[in-house]
């Protein structure tokens, strides 16, 4: 089973790039973030024509939005609201996946957090920290580490030293601050989640999934961050078969997203 996650930064604007991903990589499940469209305008027909007849999406105009696209039937579909807001940041679905039972996938778009890493003066950063704390408490309430689950999405945190282009220069930049890294670590520990990409890529190797639009030449400057993640619970660890981050997608035309797809293969 091949699972992909991608902050597409507008599914309608970048539908040709999504169809390119579906054709070239043939994922079984694709999770999108920042779809930026209300549900009535989601391009479900075009996606179904590409072979993804089973979809679950929750979106709003211009902001946020998450979607799960699957070749396989979805047994359940859920929408979860966080921090007292209905801002389209968390959907989940369960699908059959072999004789050992179903797999549940959670697709998340954690708030970016604004520019100032101080919750006392920046409501966006406070919201981000609250969002992660809420997830950390919530998952153990509804599931255990022995459930077969996958967590994917734009988590908007680059936790490791080599998940950013300069650990020293980004320590006080939102996405890599110590408090964010600490809270994401607590979330990961809540169900012993396994970082599926770093399972294959050593922690001392630079690895990015996002490059800013502000760079005149993103590839030459290579000032990236790994904001997009795929985690699995311990029962799925032995099934991990491979990973890839589609760096070249940052240059796909027309109008690439500033994020690229992250892919993990499971041998079920």
Short mmCIF file of C-alpha atoms in Angstrom, two decimals:
data_model
loop_
_atom_site.label_atom_id
_atom_site.label_comp_id
_atom_site.label_asym_id
_atom_site.label_seq_id
_atom_site.Cartn_x
_atom_site.Cartn_y
_atom_site.Cartn_z
CA UNK A 1 0.00 0.00 0.00
CA UNK A 2 1.37 3.38 -1.01
CA UNK A 3 0.30 6.41 1.05
CA UNK A 4 1.04 9.99 0.02
CA UNK A 5 0.55 13.27 1.84
CA UNK A 6 0.73 16.69 0.19
CA UNK A 7 -0.06 20.25 1.17
CA UNK A 8 -1.32 21.15 -2.27
CA UNK A 9 -2.06 24.83 -1.53
CA UNK A 10 -5.37 24.89 -3.48
CA UNK A 11 -6.67 21.68 -5.03
CA UNK A 12 -8.53 23.46 -7.82
CA UNK A 13 -5.60 25.65 -8.80
CA UNK A 14 -3.22 22.69 -8.82
CA UNK A 15 -5.54 19.95 -10.04
CA UNK A 16 -3.27 19.21 -13.07
CA UNK A 17 -0.35 18.64 -10.69
CA UNK A 18 -2.46 16.36 -8.51
CA UNK A 19 -3.46 14.32 -11.55
CA UNK A 20 0.22 14.11 -12.50
CA UNK A 21 1.03 12.73 -9.04
CA UNK A 22 -1.78 10.18 -9.26
CA UNK A 23 -0.66 8.99 -12.70
CA UNK A 24 3.07 8.85 -12.04
CA UNK A 25 3.22 7.52 -8.47
CA UNK A 26 -0.03 5.51 -8.34
CA UNK A 27 -0.59 5.90 -4.60
CA UNK A 28 -3.37 3.88 -3.01
CA UNK A 29 -4.26 6.72 -0.66
CA UNK A 30 -3.54 10.44 -0.99
CA UNK A 31 -4.07 12.91 1.83
CA UNK A 32 -4.22 16.59 0.94
CA UNK A 33 -3.99 19.70 3.08
CA UNK A 34 -4.84 23.31 2.29
CA UNK A 35 -7.38 22.31 -0.34
CA UNK A 36 -8.83 25.83 0.03
CA UNK A 37 -12.26 25.11 -1.39
CA UNK A 38 -15.74 24.51 0.04
CA UNK A 39 -17.01 20.97 -0.42
CA UNK A 40 -19.43 21.85 -3.21
CA UNK A 41 -16.51 22.97 -5.39
CA UNK A 42 -14.14 20.09 -4.64
CA UNK A 43 -13.08 18.45 -7.97
CA UNK A 44 -14.36 15.00 -6.99
CA UNK A 45 -15.41 14.03 -10.54
CA UNK A 46 -11.96 14.60 -12.03
CA UNK A 47 -10.34 12.71 -9.16
CA UNK A 48 -12.77 9.80 -9.50
CA UNK A 49 -12.01 9.64 -13.22
CA UNK A 50 -8.35 9.22 -12.30
CA UNK A 51 -9.20 6.08 -10.31
CA UNK A 52 -9.93 7.49 -6.86
CA UNK A 53 -13.64 6.83 -6.42
CA UNK A 54 -13.57 6.90 -2.62
CA UNK A 55 -13.09 10.34 -1.13
CA UNK A 56 -13.56 12.15 2.14
CA UNK A 57 -13.06 15.91 2.24
CA UNK A 58 -13.86 18.84 4.47
CA UNK A 59 -13.13 22.31 3.17
CA UNK A 60 -13.84 26.01 3.36
CA UNK A 61 -13.38 28.98 1.08
CA UNK A 62 -9.80 30.26 0.65
CA UNK A 63 -8.29 28.63 3.76
CA UNK A 64 -7.31 25.26 5.21
CA UNK A 65 -9.21 22.16 4.07
CA UNK A 66 -8.24 18.48 4.18
CA UNK A 67 -9.07 15.51 1.97
CA UNK A 68 -8.50 11.76 1.73
CA UNK A 69 -8.53 10.19 -1.74
CA UNK A 70 -8.50 6.40 -1.98
CA UNK A 71 -8.59 3.59 -4.50
CA UNK A 72 -10.10 1.42 -1.77
CA UNK A 73 -13.51 1.67 -0.16
CA UNK A 74 -13.63 3.70 3.04
CA UNK A 75 -15.43 1.86 5.83
CA UNK A 76 -15.82 4.93 8.01
CA UNK A 77 -15.41 8.67 7.57
CA UNK A 78 -15.00 11.17 10.40
CA UNK A 79 -14.50 14.90 10.80
CA UNK A 80 -12.90 16.21 13.98
CA UNK A 81 -12.93 19.79 15.20
CA UNK A 82 -10.14 21.14 17.36
CA UNK A 83 -9.73 23.99 19.85
CA UNK A 84 -13.38 24.98 19.61
CA UNK A 85 -13.03 25.87 15.92
CA UNK A 86 -14.59 24.34 12.81
CA UNK A 87 -11.72 25.23 10.51
CA UNK A 88 -11.26 22.06 8.46
CA UNK A 89 -8.01 20.69 9.83
CA UNK A 90 -8.64 17.02 10.74
CA UNK A 91 -10.39 14.21 8.92
CA UNK A 92 -10.07 10.46 9.41
CA UNK A 93 -11.12 7.33 7.56
CA UNK A 94 -10.81 3.59 7.95
CA UNK A 95 -10.29 1.13 5.15
CA UNK A 96 -9.77 -2.62 4.84
CA UNK A 97 -6.12 -3.56 4.49
CA UNK A 98 -5.42 -7.27 4.51
CA UNK A 99 -6.19 -10.16 6.84
CA UNK A 100 -4.92 -8.39 9.97
CA UNK A 101 -7.76 -5.91 9.90
CA UNK A 102 -8.45 -2.33 8.87
CA UNK A 103 -6.14 0.65 8.99
CA UNK A 104 -7.30 4.02 10.22
CA UNK A 105 -5.71 7.12 8.72
CA UNK A 106 -5.76 10.59 10.27
CA UNK A 107 -5.06 13.55 7.99
CA UNK A 108 -4.02 16.72 9.82
CA UNK A 109 -3.27 20.31 8.99
CA UNK A 110 -1.75 21.80 12.13
CA UNK A 111 -1.90 25.62 12.29
CA UNK A 112 1.20 27.37 10.95
CA UNK A 113 1.42 29.63 13.99
CA UNK A 114 2.18 33.06 12.54
CA UNK A 115 5.54 34.80 12.85
CA UNK A 116 6.12 35.48 16.54
CA UNK A 117 6.89 32.39 18.69
CA UNK A 118 5.23 33.77 21.81
CA UNK A 119 1.71 32.58 22.71
CA UNK A 120 1.24 35.58 25.02
CA UNK A 121 1.33 38.05 22.13
CA UNK A 122 0.52 35.85 19.12
CA UNK A 123 -2.89 34.16 19.11
CA UNK A 124 -1.94 32.08 16.06
CA UNK A 125 1.02 30.57 17.89
CA UNK A 126 -1.12 29.94 20.97
CA UNK A 127 -3.65 28.16 18.74
CA UNK A 128 -0.91 25.99 17.26
CA UNK A 129 0.38 24.88 20.66
CA UNK A 130 -3.15 24.24 21.93
CA UNK A 131 -3.92 22.18 18.82
CA UNK A 132 -0.93 19.90 19.38
CA UNK A 133 -1.66 19.58 23.10
CA UNK A 134 -5.26 18.64 22.36
CA UNK A 135 -4.19 15.90 19.95
CA UNK A 136 -1.67 14.57 22.48
CA UNK A 137 -4.40 14.10 25.08
CA UNK A 138 -7.06 12.98 22.59
CA UNK A 139 -5.41 10.07 20.78
CA UNK A 140 -4.82 7.91 23.90
CA UNK A 141 -8.44 8.53 24.92
CA UNK A 142 -9.84 6.95 21.77
CA UNK A 143 -7.12 4.53 20.60
CA UNK A 144 -4.16 2.52 21.83
CA UNK A 145 -0.65 2.07 20.49
CA UNK A 146 -1.71 -1.40 19.31
CA UNK A 147 -4.29 -0.08 16.88
CA UNK A 148 -3.24 -0.02 13.22
CA UNK A 149 -3.14 3.67 12.43
CA UNK A 150 -1.38 6.14 10.17
CA UNK A 151 -1.07 9.85 10.95
CA UNK A 152 -0.15 12.12 8.06
CA UNK A 153 -0.18 15.75 7.15
CA UNK A 154 1.35 19.16 7.21
CA UNK A 155 2.26 19.29 10.88
CA UNK A 156 4.02 22.62 10.38
CA UNK A 157 6.85 21.57 12.69
CA UNK A 158 10.33 20.45 11.65
CA UNK A 159 11.45 18.57 14.76
CA UNK A 160 15.00 17.41 14.08
CA UNK A 161 18.21 19.39 13.64
CA UNK A 162 18.56 18.25 10.04
CA UNK A 163 14.88 18.81 9.23
CA UNK A 164 15.82 22.46 8.62
CA UNK A 165 18.51 24.13 6.57
CA UNK A 166 20.06 25.78 9.64
CA UNK A 167 19.26 24.54 13.12
CA UNK A 168 21.05 27.46 14.77
CA UNK A 169 19.39 30.17 12.69
CA UNK A 170 15.88 28.72 12.96
CA UNK A 171 15.74 28.04 16.70
CA UNK A 172 13.66 31.18 17.19
CA UNK A 173 11.69 30.83 13.96
CA UNK A 174 8.17 29.37 14.12
CA UNK A 175 8.19 25.70 13.03
CA UNK A 176 11.51 24.82 14.71
CA UNK A 177 11.36 26.47 18.13
CA UNK A 178 12.12 24.31 21.18
CA UNK A 179 8.56 24.51 22.52
CA UNK A 180 7.08 23.30 19.24
CA UNK A 181 9.60 20.47 18.98
CA UNK A 182 8.91 19.46 22.58
CA UNK A 183 5.15 19.40 22.08
CA UNK A 184 5.39 17.46 18.82
CA UNK A 185 7.62 14.96 20.63
CA UNK A 186 4.93 14.51 23.27
CA UNK A 187 2.35 13.91 20.55
CA UNK A 188 4.61 11.32 18.94
CA UNK A 189 5.16 9.60 22.29
CA UNK A 190 1.42 9.53 23.06
CA UNK A 191 0.95 6.32 21.05
CA UNK A 192 4.59 5.49 20.31
CA UNK A 193 4.16 6.76 16.76
CA UNK A 194 6.98 5.82 14.37
CA UNK A 195 8.31 8.51 12.04
CA UNK A 196 8.02 6.46 8.86
CA UNK A 197 10.29 8.62 6.72
CA UNK A 198 13.09 8.88 9.29
CA UNK A 199 12.76 5.11 9.76
CA UNK A 200 14.63 4.91 6.46
CA UNK A 201 16.61 8.17 6.45
CA UNK A 202 19.22 8.71 9.21
CA UNK A 203 18.64 11.69 11.49
CA UNK A 204 21.99 13.23 10.49
CA UNK A 205 20.89 13.57 6.84
CA UNK A 206 19.23 16.77 5.65
CA UNK A 207 15.65 16.20 4.55
CA UNK A 208 13.05 18.77 3.50
CA UNK A 209 9.49 18.84 2.16
CA UNK A 210 8.92 22.62 1.95
CA UNK A 211 10.76 25.51 0.31
CA UNK A 212 9.54 29.09 0.63
CA UNK A 213 8.06 31.01 -2.28
CA UNK A 214 10.22 33.94 -1.14
CA UNK A 215 13.42 32.37 -2.45
CA UNK A 216 14.43 33.66 -5.86
CA UNK A 217 15.85 30.21 -6.67
CA UNK A 218 14.55 27.63 -4.19
CA UNK A 219 16.72 24.81 -5.57
CA UNK A 220 19.97 26.79 -5.48
CA UNK A 221 19.47 28.22 -2.00
CA UNK A 222 17.96 24.94 -0.72
CA UNK A 223 16.69 26.54 2.49
CA UNK A 224 14.06 23.94 3.20
CA UNK A 225 12.22 22.47 6.15
CA UNK A 226 10.58 19.07 6.72
CA UNK A 227 7.08 20.10 7.73
CA UNK A 228 5.16 17.19 6.18
CA UNK A 229 5.11 13.86 7.97
CA UNK A 230 3.84 10.30 7.91
CA UNK A 231 3.74 8.36 11.18
CA UNK A 232 2.54 4.83 11.90
CA UNK A 233 1.67 3.04 15.12
CA UNK A 234 3.97 0.20 16.27
CA UNK A 235 1.99 -2.69 14.69
CA UNK A 236 2.66 -1.19 11.24
CA UNK A 237 6.39 -0.61 11.77
CA UNK A 238 7.37 -4.05 10.48
CA UNK A 239 5.35 -3.41 7.32
CA UNK A 240 7.28 -0.26 6.35
CA UNK A 241 8.82 -0.91 2.93
CA UNK A 242 10.09 2.43 1.63
CA UNK A 243 9.74 6.18 1.42
CA UNK A 244 10.30 9.05 -0.97
CA UNK A 245 9.98 12.81 -0.90
CA UNK A 246 9.27 14.19 -4.37
CA UNK A 247 11.67 17.13 -4.31
CA UNK A 248 11.25 17.71 -8.05
CA UNK A 249 7.56 18.51 -7.48
CA UNK A 250 8.64 21.87 -6.03
CA UNK A 251 9.42 22.84 -9.61
CA UNK A 252 6.38 21.31 -11.31
CA UNK A 253 4.59 23.67 -13.66
CA UNK A 254 2.34 25.48 -13.75
CA UNK A 255 2.33 27.10 -10.31
CA UNK A 256 3.86 24.54 -7.94
CA UNK A 257 2.94 24.27 -4.29
CA UNK A 258 5.63 25.31 -1.81
CA UNK A 259 5.30 21.81 -0.31
CA UNK A 260 6.06 18.53 -2.10
CA UNK A 261 4.43 15.10 -1.75
CA UNK A 262 5.78 12.70 0.87
CA UNK A 263 5.23 9.00 0.19
CA UNK A 264 5.54 5.86 2.32
CA UNK A 265 5.08 2.27 1.16
CA UNK A 266 3.67 -0.44 3.42
CA UNK A 267 4.06 -4.12 2.55
CA UNK A 268 0.81 -5.57 3.87
#
